[in-house]
mmCIF file of C-alpha atoms and ligand atoms in Angstrom:
data_model
loop_
_atom_site.group_PDB
_atom_site.id
_atom_site.type_symbol
_atom_site.label_atom_id
_atom_site.label_comp_id
_atom_site.label_asym_id
_atom_site.label_seq_id
_atom_site.Cartn_x
_atom_site.Cartn_y
_atom_site.Cartn_z
ATOM 1 C CA MET A 247 -12.236 -20.533 -12.440
ATOM 2 C CA ALA A 248 -9.606 -18.079 -11.267
ATOM 3 C CA MET A 249 -5.924 -18.917 -11.286
ATOM 4 C CA SER A 250 -3.352 -17.014 -9.304
ATOM 5 C CA TRP A 251 0.386 -17.462 -9.555
ATOM 6 C CA SER A 252 1.906 -19.675 -6.889
ATOM 7 C CA HIS A 253 5.446 -20.881 -7.594
ATOM 8 C CA THR A 254 8.257 -21.671 -9.979
ATOM 9 C CA VAL A 255 10.517 -24.715 -9.716
ATOM 10 C CA LEU A 256 14.041 -24.305 -11.035
ATOM 11 C CA TYR A 257 16.531 -26.979 -12.038
ATOM 12 C CA VAL A 258 19.776 -25.957 -10.342
ATOM 13 C CA LYS A 259 23.421 -27.040 -10.507
ATOM 14 C CA ASP A 260 25.087 -25.356 -7.536
ATOM 15 C CA THR A 261 22.494 -25.669 -4.769
ATOM 16 C CA GLU A 262 24.593 -24.006 -2.070
ATOM 17 C CA LYS A 263 25.334 -20.951 -4.185
ATOM 18 C CA MET A 264 21.703 -20.640 -5.267
ATOM 19 C CA LEU A 265 20.352 -21.063 -1.733
ATOM 20 C CA ASP A 266 22.820 -18.511 -0.406
ATOM 21 C CA PHE A 267 21.695 -15.992 -3.032
ATOM 22 C CA TYR A 268 17.967 -16.554 -2.656
ATOM 23 C CA THR A 269 18.071 -16.470 1.165
ATOM 24 C CA ARG A 270 20.763 -13.890 1.973
ATOM 25 C CA VAL A 271 20.301 -11.462 -0.917
ATOM 26 C CA MET A 272 16.677 -11.993 -1.996
ATOM 27 C CA GLY A 273 15.207 -12.566 1.470
ATOM 28 C CA PHE A 274 13.582 -15.987 0.983
ATOM 29 C CA HIS A 275 13.305 -18.574 3.757
ATOM 30 C CA ILE A 276 13.677 -22.298 3.319
ATOM 31 C CA THR A 277 10.260 -23.695 4.250
ATOM 32 C CA ASP A 278 10.908 -27.394 3.595
ATOM 33 C CA ARG A 279 13.334 -29.753 1.961
ATOM 34 C CA GLY A 280 13.551 -33.457 1.346
ATOM 35 C CA MET A 281 14.032 -36.230 -1.164
ATOM 36 C CA ILE A 282 11.415 -36.479 -3.891
ATOM 37 C CA GLY A 283 9.289 -39.625 -4.210
ATOM 38 C CA ASN A 284 11.643 -41.710 -6.335
ATOM 39 C CA ARG A 285 14.602 -40.564 -4.162
ATOM 40 C CA THR A 286 16.664 -39.439 -7.144
ATOM 41 C CA SER A 287 16.935 -35.841 -5.977
ATOM 42 C CA GLU A 288 16.346 -33.483 -3.132
ATOM 43 C CA ILE A 289 13.879 -30.645 -3.531
ATOM 44 C CA ILE A 290 14.218 -27.419 -1.549
ATOM 45 C CA PHE A 291 11.260 -25.085 -1.044
ATOM 46 C CA LEU A 292 11.546 -21.341 -0.423
ATOM 47 C CA SER A 293 8.989 -18.681 0.343
ATOM 48 C CA GLN A 294 8.520 -15.221 1.788
ATOM 49 C CA ASP A 295 4.738 -15.230 1.449
ATOM 50 C CA PRO A 296 2.934 -16.621 4.501
ATOM 51 C CA ASN A 297 0.149 -17.818 2.210
ATOM 52 C CA GLU A 298 2.442 -19.869 -0.014
ATOM 53 C CA HIS A 299 4.296 -22.944 1.202
ATOM 54 C CA HIS A 300 6.765 -22.277 -1.580
ATOM 55 C CA GLN A 301 7.189 -19.589 -4.184
ATOM 56 C CA ILE A 302 10.371 -21.189 -5.495
ATOM 57 C CA GLY A 303 11.402 -24.810 -5.592
ATOM 58 C CA MET A 304 14.903 -25.964 -6.450
ATOM 59 C CA LEU A 305 15.698 -29.330 -7.935
ATOM 60 C CA PRO A 306 19.470 -29.814 -8.027
ATOM 61 C CA VAL A 307 19.529 -31.884 -11.188
ATOM 62 C CA ARG A 308 20.457 -29.315 -13.816
ATOM 63 C CA LYS A 309 23.077 -30.680 -16.188
ATOM 64 C CA ASP A 310 23.348 -28.092 -18.928
ATOM 65 C CA VAL A 311 25.758 -25.188 -18.824
ATOM 66 C CA GLY A 312 25.083 -21.546 -19.608
ATOM 67 C CA ALA A 313 21.959 -19.489 -19.245
ATOM 68 C CA SER A 314 18.489 -20.945 -18.843
ATOM 69 C CA ASN A 315 17.010 -20.870 -22.307
ATOM 70 C CA SER A 316 13.314 -21.562 -22.048
ATOM 71 C CA VAL A 317 12.191 -19.036 -19.454
ATOM 72 C CA ALA A 318 12.780 -15.335 -20.120
ATOM 73 C CA HIS A 319 12.385 -14.284 -16.502
ATOM 74 C CA ILE A 320 10.445 -14.841 -13.328
ATOM 75 C CA ALA A 321 9.148 -11.770 -11.555
ATOM 76 C CA PHE A 322 8.460 -10.799 -7.966
ATOM 77 C CA ARG A 323 6.489 -7.827 -6.706
ATOM 78 C CA ILE A 324 8.048 -5.950 -3.788
ATOM 79 C CA GLU A 325 6.101 -3.548 -1.531
ATOM 80 C CA GLY A 326 7.564 -0.220 -2.586
ATOM 81 C CA LEU A 327 10.562 1.862 -3.582
ATOM 82 C CA THR A 328 12.180 1.701 -0.139
ATOM 83 C CA GLU A 329 12.216 -2.094 -0.248
ATOM 84 C CA LEU A 330 13.337 -2.080 -3.886
ATOM 85 C CA ARG A 331 16.253 0.225 -3.020
ATOM 86 C CA GLY A 332 17.229 -2.164 -0.217
ATOM 87 C CA LEU A 333 17.452 -4.965 -2.759
ATOM 88 C CA ILE A 334 19.378 -2.756 -5.205
ATOM 89 C CA THR A 335 21.932 -2.061 -2.467
ATOM 90 C CA ALA A 336 22.221 -5.772 -1.707
ATOM 91 C CA LEU A 337 22.643 -6.659 -5.390
ATOM 92 C CA ARG A 338 25.292 -3.951 -5.800
ATOM 93 C CA GLY A 339 27.067 -5.544 -2.844
ATOM 94 C CA GLU A 340 27.125 -8.796 -4.820
ATOM 95 C CA SER A 341 28.374 -6.981 -7.964
ATOM 96 C CA ILE A 342 25.280 -8.128 -9.826
ATOM 97 C CA GLU A 343 24.526 -6.113 -12.925
ATOM 98 C CA MET A 344 20.994 -4.708 -13.062
ATOM 99 C CA ARG A 345 18.879 -3.266 -15.836
ATOM 100 C CA PRO A 346 16.413 -0.772 -14.356
ATOM 101 C CA THR A 347 13.338 -0.536 -16.576
ATOM 102 C CA SER A 348 10.116 1.282 -15.820
ATOM 103 C CA HIS A 349 7.148 -0.125 -17.694
ATOM 104 C CA GLY A 350 5.161 2.945 -16.675
ATOM 105 C CA ASN A 351 3.093 0.719 -14.382
ATOM 106 C CA THR A 352 6.209 -0.619 -12.617
ATOM 107 C CA TRP A 353 9.664 0.333 -11.491
ATOM 108 C CA SER A 354 11.464 -2.884 -12.321
ATOM 109 C CA ILE A 355 14.983 -4.159 -12.072
ATOM 110 C CA TYR A 356 16.151 -7.087 -14.169
ATOM 111 C CA PHE A 357 19.138 -9.217 -13.298
ATOM 112 C CA GLN A 358 20.344 -12.798 -13.324
ATOM 113 C CA ASP A 359 20.635 -15.177 -10.404
ATOM 114 C CA PRO A 360 23.904 -17.124 -9.965
ATOM 115 C CA GLU A 361 22.807 -19.668 -12.588
ATOM 116 C CA GLN A 362 21.708 -17.057 -15.143
ATOM 117 C CA ASN A 363 17.973 -17.387 -14.625
ATOM 118 C CA GLY A 364 16.363 -14.081 -15.541
ATOM 119 C CA ILE A 365 14.773 -12.346 -12.545
ATOM 120 C CA GLU A 366 12.620 -9.217 -12.379
ATOM 121 C CA VAL A 367 11.723 -7.526 -9.111
ATOM 122 C CA PHE A 368 9.355 -4.592 -9.299
ATOM 123 C CA CYS A 369 7.051 -2.328 -7.381
ATOM 124 C CA ASP A 370 3.931 -0.712 -8.761
ATOM 125 C CA THR A 371 3.685 2.904 -9.861
ATOM 126 C CA PRO A 372 0.356 4.731 -9.342
ATOM 127 C CA TRP A 373 -0.333 4.470 -13.082
ATOM 128 C CA HIS A 374 -1.198 2.141 -15.881
ATOM 129 C CA VAL A 375 0.019 2.472 -19.469
ATOM 130 C CA SER A 376 -0.555 0.186 -22.490
ATOM 131 C CA GLN A 377 2.120 -2.486 -22.778
ATOM 132 C CA PRO A 378 4.736 -3.119 -23.937
ATOM 133 C CA ALA A 379 6.374 0.070 -22.741
ATOM 134 C CA GLY A 380 9.728 0.597 -21.076
ATOM 135 C CA LYS A 381 12.265 3.271 -20.240
ATOM 136 C CA LEU A 382 15.459 3.147 -18.214
ATOM 137 C CA TRP A 383 14.989 4.719 -14.775
ATOM 138 C CA ASP A 384 17.516 6.172 -12.353
ATOM 139 C CA MET A 385 17.993 3.787 -9.426
ATOM 140 C CA ASP A 386 19.550 6.614 -7.389
ATOM 141 C CA ALA A 387 16.744 9.142 -7.825
ATOM 142 C CA ASP A 388 14.648 9.934 -4.745
ATOM 143 C CA ASP A 389 10.915 9.153 -4.611
ATOM 144 C CA ALA A 390 9.694 12.627 -5.577
ATOM 145 C CA THR A 391 12.087 12.881 -8.527
ATOM 146 C CA LEU A 392 11.185 9.415 -9.722
ATOM 147 C CA MET A 393 7.435 10.011 -9.454
ATOM 148 C CA ALA A 394 7.710 13.262 -11.417
ATOM 149 C CA TRP A 395 9.985 11.661 -14.037
ATOM 150 C CA THR A 396 7.701 8.652 -14.503
ATOM 151 C CA LYS A 397 4.563 10.731 -14.890
ATOM 152 C CA GLN A 398 6.285 13.024 -17.361
ATOM 153 C CA GLU A 399 7.746 10.151 -19.406
ATOM 154 C CA PHE A 400 4.557 8.096 -19.651
ATOM 155 C CA GLU A 401 1.604 10.468 -19.478
ATOM 156 C CA GLY A 402 1.700 11.016 -23.233
ATOM 157 C CA GLU A 403 1.738 7.257 -23.952
ATOM 158 C CA PRO A 404 -1.369 5.305 -25.049
ATOM 159 C CA GLY A 405 -3.548 4.020 -22.247
ATOM 160 C CA PHE A 406 -2.047 6.205 -19.525
ATOM 161 C CA GLU A 407 -4.434 6.383 -16.560
ATOM 162 C CA ALA A 408 -4.613 5.792 -12.819
ATOM 163 C CA ARG A 409 -3.690 2.259 -11.833
ATOM 164 C CA ASP A 410 -6.906 1.765 -9.834
ATOM 165 C CA ALA A 411 -9.115 2.745 -12.775
ATOM 166 C CA PHE A 412 -7.391 0.259 -15.071
ATOM 167 C CA HIS A 413 -7.558 -2.624 -12.606
ATOM 168 C CA LYS A 414 -11.170 -1.959 -11.752
ATOM 169 C CA ARG A 415 -12.023 -2.277 -15.450
ATOM 170 C CA LEU A 416 -9.818 -5.350 -15.841
ATOM 171 C CA ALA A 417 -11.613 -7.013 -12.930
ATOM 172 C CA GLU A 418 -14.951 -6.386 -14.667
ATOM 173 C CA THR A 419 -13.588 -7.832 -17.922
ATOM 174 C CA LEU A 420 -12.192 -10.936 -16.250
ATOM 175 C CA ASN A 421 -15.235 -11.728 -14.181
HETATM 176 FE FE1 LIG B 88 8.145 -9.143 -16.449
#
């Protein structure tokens, strides 16, 4: 048995605002929408992975106010630093506060969507380091500076090694 992550379904209050954010800022496409079986609510499906019908579903039935309180965050991998910087620019344009954290194996940014769901978007670094680990990184540093900084900050930490070596061993463990 091997499970891989497919999707998250969120209860939402302001569907229009959430759809605008997830399509315009985050780059998702609406892949389907319609009333659910008992016709009490619509469900909207979004994806940007051709192999997933939906990565996010939205059910506009959320009644509570304030931040989501049972999910810490949902996380998306993005191809690389160029794409991550594109998102950072877009989020700055929306005045969305970000917390840039490198886990040694990622360059991550954490922020909240318009209904205060915690979101992480990250790209991989070339390294692995034992977790948890995290240091604030400079979202305005260029690639070379960031690579050098990350290596310097994490190479003394437990478990530091090349990403490929770690994942090769993990694959052997999990199989
Ligand atoms: Fe995470």
